[in-house]
Amino acid sequence: CKDALRVVYNFAHKHRMDVEAQPNLLEFDTLLACESIKKVMKLNIVNNEDFSVEIRQPVIALPFKVTSPAFPFTLNAHSSEELTLEFYSNVPGDYSSKINIPFFANGIRDRIDVLLHATVLSAAYRIESYGKPVKEIIFPELKGCEDSSITAIQIFNTGDVPLTFSQQTDIPGITL
């Protein structure tokens, strides 16, 4: 058996520090593309170890960002720190990403990954009059003894959310 082939299996296991993020998925509220507001969420970093860890600058991609606290910072044993994250985009779509939060203690580097998700919806419509697109509604001129006219329009919802229309002010002589 001097030419016999032997297969030796080796397994390695990395000890992970007991530092975690709560929650491990941040689901930001839905935004409308026409809104100019930022959605803010809180992420809690918890150190369950008997020693302090240094939390380093997170890696995160726009349109998500971390606004506080300042990095790096020390997270003491059996304590927690709150991170504030923001999301903003005025481009409709589904946004999925992750934040990578590196930390360091006792010569060991590790990280926490948290999934991020947000949705931006569009609010849009199209107006047609007699089958042709229009940008404004024009009522025909009343002639002679005419006391009324009819203009037919159709409003199509071309966005992602239900739309509600209402007459903003009473216009004398116009009924919708």
PDB file of C-alpha atoms in Angstrom:
ATOM      1  CA  CYS A   1       0.000   0.000   0.000  1.00  0.00           C
ATOM      2  CA  LYS A   2       2.895   2.346  -0.434  1.00  0.00           C
ATOM      3  CA  ASP A   3       1.169   4.079  -3.376  1.00  0.00           C
ATOM      4  CA  ALA A   4      -2.215   4.319  -1.627  1.00  0.00           C
ATOM      5  CA  LEU A   5      -3.898   7.672  -1.636  1.00  0.00           C
ATOM      6  CA  ARG A   6      -5.053   9.011   1.677  1.00  0.00           C
ATOM      7  CA  VAL A   7      -7.599  11.765   2.089  1.00  0.00           C
ATOM      8  CA  VAL A   8      -7.335  13.820   5.261  1.00  0.00           C
ATOM      9  CA  TYR A   9     -10.151  16.222   6.083  1.00  0.00           C
ATOM     10  CA  ASN A  10      -9.417  19.323   8.121  1.00  0.00           C
ATOM     11  CA  PHE A  11     -12.068  21.588   9.513  1.00  0.00           C
ATOM     12  CA  ALA A  12     -11.572  25.092  10.815  1.00  0.00           C
ATOM     13  CA  HIS A  13     -13.949  27.090  12.945  1.00  0.00           C
ATOM     14  CA  LYS A  14     -13.656  30.755  13.763  1.00  0.00           C
ATOM     15  CA  HIS A  15     -14.854  31.826  17.177  1.00  0.00           C
ATOM     16  CA  ARG A  16     -17.356  34.630  16.758  1.00  0.00           C
ATOM     17  CA  MET A  17     -17.629  37.277  19.421  1.00  0.00           C
ATOM     18  CA  ASP A  18     -21.058  37.699  20.948  1.00  0.00           C
ATOM     19  CA  VAL A  19     -21.743  41.153  19.542  1.00  0.00           C
ATOM     20  CA  GLU A  20     -25.004  41.564  17.666  1.00  0.00           C
ATOM     21  CA  ALA A  21     -27.323  44.013  15.982  1.00  0.00           C
ATOM     22  CA  GLN A  22     -30.984  44.284  16.868  1.00  0.00           C
ATOM     23  CA  PRO A  23     -32.886  43.998  14.614  1.00  0.00           C
ATOM     24  CA  ASN A  24     -30.912  42.115  11.957  1.00  0.00           C
ATOM     25  CA  LEU A  25     -33.186  43.486   9.208  1.00  0.00           C
ATOM     26  CA  LEU A  26     -34.166  47.159   8.982  1.00  0.00           C
ATOM     27  CA  GLU A  27     -37.332  47.685   6.956  1.00  0.00           C
ATOM     28  CA  PHE A  28     -37.707  51.419   6.273  1.00  0.00           C
ATOM     29  CA  ASP A  29     -41.198  52.848   5.757  1.00  0.00           C
ATOM     30  CA  THR A  30     -42.363  53.304   2.180  1.00  0.00           C
ATOM     31  CA  LEU A  31     -41.649  56.707   0.624  1.00  0.00           C
ATOM     32  CA  LEU A  32     -43.411  58.518  -2.188  1.00  0.00           C
ATOM     33  CA  ALA A  33     -41.006  59.766  -4.844  1.00  0.00           C
ATOM     34  CA  CYS A  34     -42.574  63.232  -4.684  1.00  0.00           C
ATOM     35  CA  GLU A  35     -41.930  63.586  -0.932  1.00  0.00           C
ATOM     36  CA  SER A  36     -38.814  65.370   0.257  1.00  0.00           C
ATOM     37  CA  ILE A  37     -38.473  63.566   3.567  1.00  0.00           C
ATOM     38  CA  LYS A  38     -35.915  61.148   4.951  1.00  0.00           C
ATOM     39  CA  LYS A  39     -36.893  57.954   6.726  1.00  0.00           C
ATOM     40  CA  VAL A  40     -34.982  57.353   9.965  1.00  0.00           C
ATOM     41  CA  MET A  41     -34.467  54.035  11.742  1.00  0.00           C
ATOM     42  CA  LYS A  42     -32.578  52.997  14.857  1.00  0.00           C
ATOM     43  CA  LEU A  43     -30.224  50.013  15.058  1.00  0.00           C
ATOM     44  CA  ASN A  44     -29.024  48.737  18.412  1.00  0.00           C
ATOM     45  CA  ILE A  45     -25.524  47.223  18.712  1.00  0.00           C
ATOM     46  CA  VAL A  46     -25.286  44.934  21.761  1.00  0.00           C
ATOM     47  CA  ASN A  47     -22.028  43.691  23.331  1.00  0.00           C
ATOM     48  CA  ASN A  48     -22.788  40.481  25.278  1.00  0.00           C
ATOM     49  CA  GLU A  49     -19.097  39.810  25.968  1.00  0.00           C
ATOM     50  CA  ASP A  50     -17.180  40.299  29.234  1.00  0.00           C
ATOM     51  CA  PHE A  51     -14.807  42.754  27.547  1.00  0.00           C
ATOM     52  CA  SER A  52     -15.053  45.978  25.547  1.00  0.00           C
ATOM     53  CA  VAL A  53     -15.018  46.097  21.744  1.00  0.00           C
ATOM     54  CA  GLU A  54     -14.165  48.919  19.384  1.00  0.00           C
ATOM     55  CA  ILE A  55     -16.882  49.615  16.824  1.00  0.00           C
ATOM     56  CA  ARG A  56     -15.409  50.972  13.610  1.00  0.00           C
ATOM     57  CA  GLN A  57     -16.828  52.993  10.706  1.00  0.00           C
ATOM     58  CA  PRO A  58     -19.634  51.007   9.033  1.00  0.00           C
ATOM     59  CA  VAL A  59     -19.603  50.244   5.331  1.00  0.00           C
ATOM     60  CA  ILE A  60     -22.925  51.274   3.801  1.00  0.00           C
ATOM     61  CA  ALA A  61     -24.060  52.315   0.322  1.00  0.00           C
ATOM     62  CA  LEU A  62     -26.240  55.262  -0.650  1.00  0.00           C
ATOM     63  CA  PRO A  63     -29.152  55.957  -0.514  1.00  0.00           C
ATOM     64  CA  PHE A  64     -28.743  54.510   3.015  1.00  0.00           C
ATOM     65  CA  LYS A  65     -26.417  56.242   5.488  1.00  0.00           C
ATOM     66  CA  VAL A  66     -25.421  56.252   9.158  1.00  0.00           C
ATOM     67  CA  THR A  67     -25.874  59.667  10.810  1.00  0.00           C
ATOM     68  CA  SER A  68     -24.786  58.883  14.385  1.00  0.00           C
ATOM     69  CA  PRO A  69     -22.832  58.204  16.538  1.00  0.00           C
ATOM     70  CA  ALA A  70     -19.273  59.251  15.632  1.00  0.00           C
ATOM     71  CA  PHE A  71     -16.910  56.375  14.814  1.00  0.00           C
ATOM     72  CA  PRO A  72     -14.869  54.663  16.094  1.00  0.00           C
ATOM     73  CA  PHE A  73     -16.286  54.231  19.571  1.00  0.00           C
ATOM     74  CA  THR A  74     -15.815  51.779  22.434  1.00  0.00           C
ATOM     75  CA  LEU A  75     -18.720  49.566  23.397  1.00  0.00           C
ATOM     76  CA  ASN A  76     -18.227  48.413  26.975  1.00  0.00           C
ATOM     77  CA  ALA A  77     -18.923  44.882  28.152  1.00  0.00           C
ATOM     78  CA  HIS A  78     -22.631  44.024  28.511  1.00  0.00           C
ATOM     79  CA  SER A  79     -23.772  47.342  27.060  1.00  0.00           C
ATOM     80  CA  SER A  80     -25.368  48.654  23.897  1.00  0.00           C
ATOM     81  CA  GLU A  81     -25.241  51.670  21.612  1.00  0.00           C
ATOM     82  CA  GLU A  82     -27.871  52.994  19.230  1.00  0.00           C
ATOM     83  CA  LEU A  83     -26.991  53.812  15.612  1.00  0.00           C
ATOM     84  CA  THR A  84     -29.199  56.142  13.595  1.00  0.00           C
ATOM     85  CA  LEU A  85     -29.631  55.315   9.915  1.00  0.00           C
ATOM     86  CA  GLU A  86     -31.353  57.353   7.201  1.00  0.00           C
ATOM     87  CA  PHE A  87     -32.832  56.488   3.843  1.00  0.00           C
ATOM     88  CA  TYR A  88     -33.741  58.983   1.141  1.00  0.00           C
ATOM     89  CA  SER A  89     -34.412  58.669  -2.565  1.00  0.00           C
ATOM     90  CA  ASN A  90     -36.838  60.331  -4.934  1.00  0.00           C
ATOM     91  CA  VAL A  91     -36.356  57.630  -7.575  1.00  0.00           C
ATOM     92  CA  PRO A  92     -39.085  54.969  -7.547  1.00  0.00           C
ATOM     93  CA  GLY A  93     -37.861  51.456  -6.900  1.00  0.00           C
ATOM     94  CA  ASP A  94     -37.128  48.697  -4.441  1.00  0.00           C
ATOM     95  CA  TYR A  95     -33.878  49.235  -2.495  1.00  0.00           C
ATOM     96  CA  SER A  96     -32.080  46.362  -0.777  1.00  0.00           C
ATOM     97  CA  SER A  97     -28.608  46.590   0.689  1.00  0.00           C
ATOM     98  CA  LYS A  98     -26.689  45.782   3.833  1.00  0.00           C
ATOM     99  CA  ILE A  99     -24.637  47.598   6.399  1.00  0.00           C
ATOM    100  CA  ASN A 100     -21.356  46.023   7.444  1.00  0.00           C
ATOM    101  CA  ILE A 101     -20.294  47.089  10.962  1.00  0.00           C
ATOM    102  CA  PRO A 102     -16.688  46.077  11.721  1.00  0.00           C
ATOM    103  CA  PHE A 103     -15.501  45.685  15.297  1.00  0.00           C
ATOM    104  CA  PHE A 104     -12.243  44.752  17.001  1.00  0.00           C
ATOM    105  CA  ALA A 105     -11.267  43.279  20.391  1.00  0.00           C
ATOM    106  CA  ASN A 106      -8.381  41.267  21.837  1.00  0.00           C
ATOM    107  CA  GLY A 107      -6.598  41.075  18.483  1.00  0.00           C
ATOM    108  CA  ILE A 108      -9.657  39.690  16.697  1.00  0.00           C
ATOM    109  CA  ARG A 109     -11.490  41.470  13.881  1.00  0.00           C
ATOM    110  CA  ASP A 110     -15.115  40.645  13.226  1.00  0.00           C
ATOM    111  CA  ARG A 111     -18.210  42.277  11.765  1.00  0.00           C
ATOM    112  CA  ILE A 112     -21.971  42.444  11.948  1.00  0.00           C
ATOM    113  CA  ASP A 113     -24.062  42.453   8.765  1.00  0.00           C
ATOM    114  CA  VAL A 114     -27.568  43.892   8.807  1.00  0.00           C
ATOM    115  CA  LEU A 115     -29.931  43.789   5.834  1.00  0.00           C
ATOM    116  CA  LEU A 116     -31.599  47.048   4.775  1.00  0.00           C
ATOM    117  CA  HIS A 117     -34.736  47.463   2.699  1.00  0.00           C
ATOM    118  CA  ALA A 118     -36.822  50.405   1.505  1.00  0.00           C
ATOM    119  CA  THR A 119     -39.384  51.063  -1.197  1.00  0.00           C
ATOM    120  CA  VAL A 120     -40.031  54.289  -3.090  1.00  0.00           C
ATOM    121  CA  LEU A 121     -43.345  54.505  -4.951  1.00  0.00           C
ATOM    122  CA  SER A 122     -44.384  56.941  -7.643  1.00  0.00           C
ATOM    123  CA  ALA A 123     -47.551  58.999  -7.607  1.00  0.00           C
ATOM    124  CA  ALA A 124     -48.351  59.887 -11.215  1.00  0.00           C
ATOM    125  CA  TYR A 125     -51.288  60.356 -13.562  1.00  0.00           C
ATOM    126  CA  ARG A 126     -52.097  61.109 -17.179  1.00  0.00           C
ATOM    127  CA  ILE A 127     -55.037  63.190 -18.416  1.00  0.00           C
ATOM    128  CA  GLU A 128     -56.701  62.635 -21.765  1.00  0.00           C
ATOM    129  CA  SER A 129     -59.489  64.523 -23.482  1.00  0.00           C
ATOM    130  CA  TYR A 130     -61.285  62.643 -26.238  1.00  0.00           C
ATOM    131  CA  GLY A 131     -58.430  60.119 -26.414  1.00  0.00           C
ATOM    132  CA  LYS A 132     -55.596  62.641 -26.676  1.00  0.00           C
ATOM    133  CA  PRO A 133     -53.117  63.543 -23.903  1.00  0.00           C
ATOM    134  CA  VAL A 134     -53.574  67.031 -22.453  1.00  0.00           C
ATOM    135  CA  LYS A 135     -51.608  69.081 -19.948  1.00  0.00           C
ATOM    136  CA  GLU A 136     -54.469  71.411 -19.088  1.00  0.00           C
ATOM    137  CA  ILE A 137     -58.240  71.293 -19.260  1.00  0.00           C
ATOM    138  CA  ILE A 138     -59.716  73.916 -21.573  1.00  0.00           C
ATOM    139  CA  PHE A 139     -63.446  74.550 -21.575  1.00  0.00           C
ATOM    140  CA  PRO A 140     -64.927  75.639 -24.898  1.00  0.00           C
ATOM    141  CA  GLU A 141     -66.068  79.222 -25.174  1.00  0.00           C
ATOM    142  CA  LEU A 142     -69.787  79.775 -24.629  1.00  0.00           C
ATOM    143  CA  LYS A 143     -71.428  81.397 -27.648  1.00  0.00           C
ATOM    144  CA  GLY A 144     -74.733  83.151 -28.101  1.00  0.00           C
ATOM    145  CA  CYS A 145     -77.357  81.882 -25.689  1.00  0.00           C
ATOM    146  CA  GLU A 146     -75.350  78.840 -24.506  1.00  0.00           C
ATOM    147  CA  ASP A 147     -75.226  78.627 -20.754  1.00  0.00           C
ATOM    148  CA  SER A 148     -73.185  75.422 -20.432  1.00  0.00           C
ATOM    149  CA  SER A 149     -70.634  73.234 -22.187  1.00  0.00           C
ATOM    150  CA  ILE A 150     -69.275  69.787 -21.604  1.00  0.00           C
ATOM    151  CA  THR A 151     -65.662  68.766 -21.698  1.00  0.00           C
ATOM    152  CA  ALA A 152     -64.895  65.090 -21.251  1.00  0.00           C
ATOM    153  CA  ILE A 153     -61.631  64.082 -19.636  1.00  0.00           C
ATOM    154  CA  GLN A 154     -60.196  60.805 -18.388  1.00  0.00           C
ATOM    155  CA  ILE A 155     -57.644  60.564 -15.607  1.00  0.00           C
ATOM    156  CA  PHE A 156     -55.369  57.510 -15.652  1.00  0.00           C
ATOM    157  CA  ASN A 157     -53.345  56.457 -12.631  1.00  0.00           C
ATOM    158  CA  THR A 158     -49.875  55.688 -14.023  1.00  0.00           C
ATOM    159  CA  GLY A 159     -48.168  55.477 -10.615  1.00  0.00           C
ATOM    160  CA  ASP A 160     -47.873  52.903  -7.857  1.00  0.00           C
ATOM    161  CA  VAL A 161     -50.318  54.307  -5.294  1.00  0.00           C
ATOM    162  CA  PRO A 162     -54.044  55.096  -5.276  1.00  0.00           C
ATOM    163  CA  LEU A 163     -54.827  58.714  -6.156  1.00  0.00           C
ATOM    164  CA  THR A 164     -57.606  60.935  -4.859  1.00  0.00           C
ATOM    165  CA  PHE A 165     -58.706  64.043  -6.726  1.00  0.00           C
ATOM    166  CA  SER A 166     -60.775  66.874  -5.354  1.00  0.00           C
ATOM    167  CA  GLN A 167     -61.738  70.359  -6.443  1.00  0.00           C
ATOM    168  CA  GLN A 168     -59.473  72.717  -4.498  1.00  0.00           C
ATOM    169  CA  THR A 169     -61.740  75.756  -4.578  1.00  0.00           C
ATOM    170  CA  ASP A 170     -65.244  76.484  -5.673  1.00  0.00           C
ATOM    171  CA  ILE A 171     -65.192  78.051  -9.110  1.00  0.00           C
ATOM    172  CA  PRO A 172     -68.416  79.916  -9.866  1.00  0.00           C
ATOM    173  CA  GLY A 173     -70.250  78.347 -12.767  1.00  0.00           C
ATOM    174  CA  ILE A 174     -68.116  75.182 -12.920  1.00  0.00           C
ATOM    175  CA  THR A 175     -69.430  71.860 -11.679  1.00  0.00           C
ATOM    176  CA  LEU A 176     -67.295  68.743 -11.523  1.00  0.00           C
TER     177      LEU A 176
END
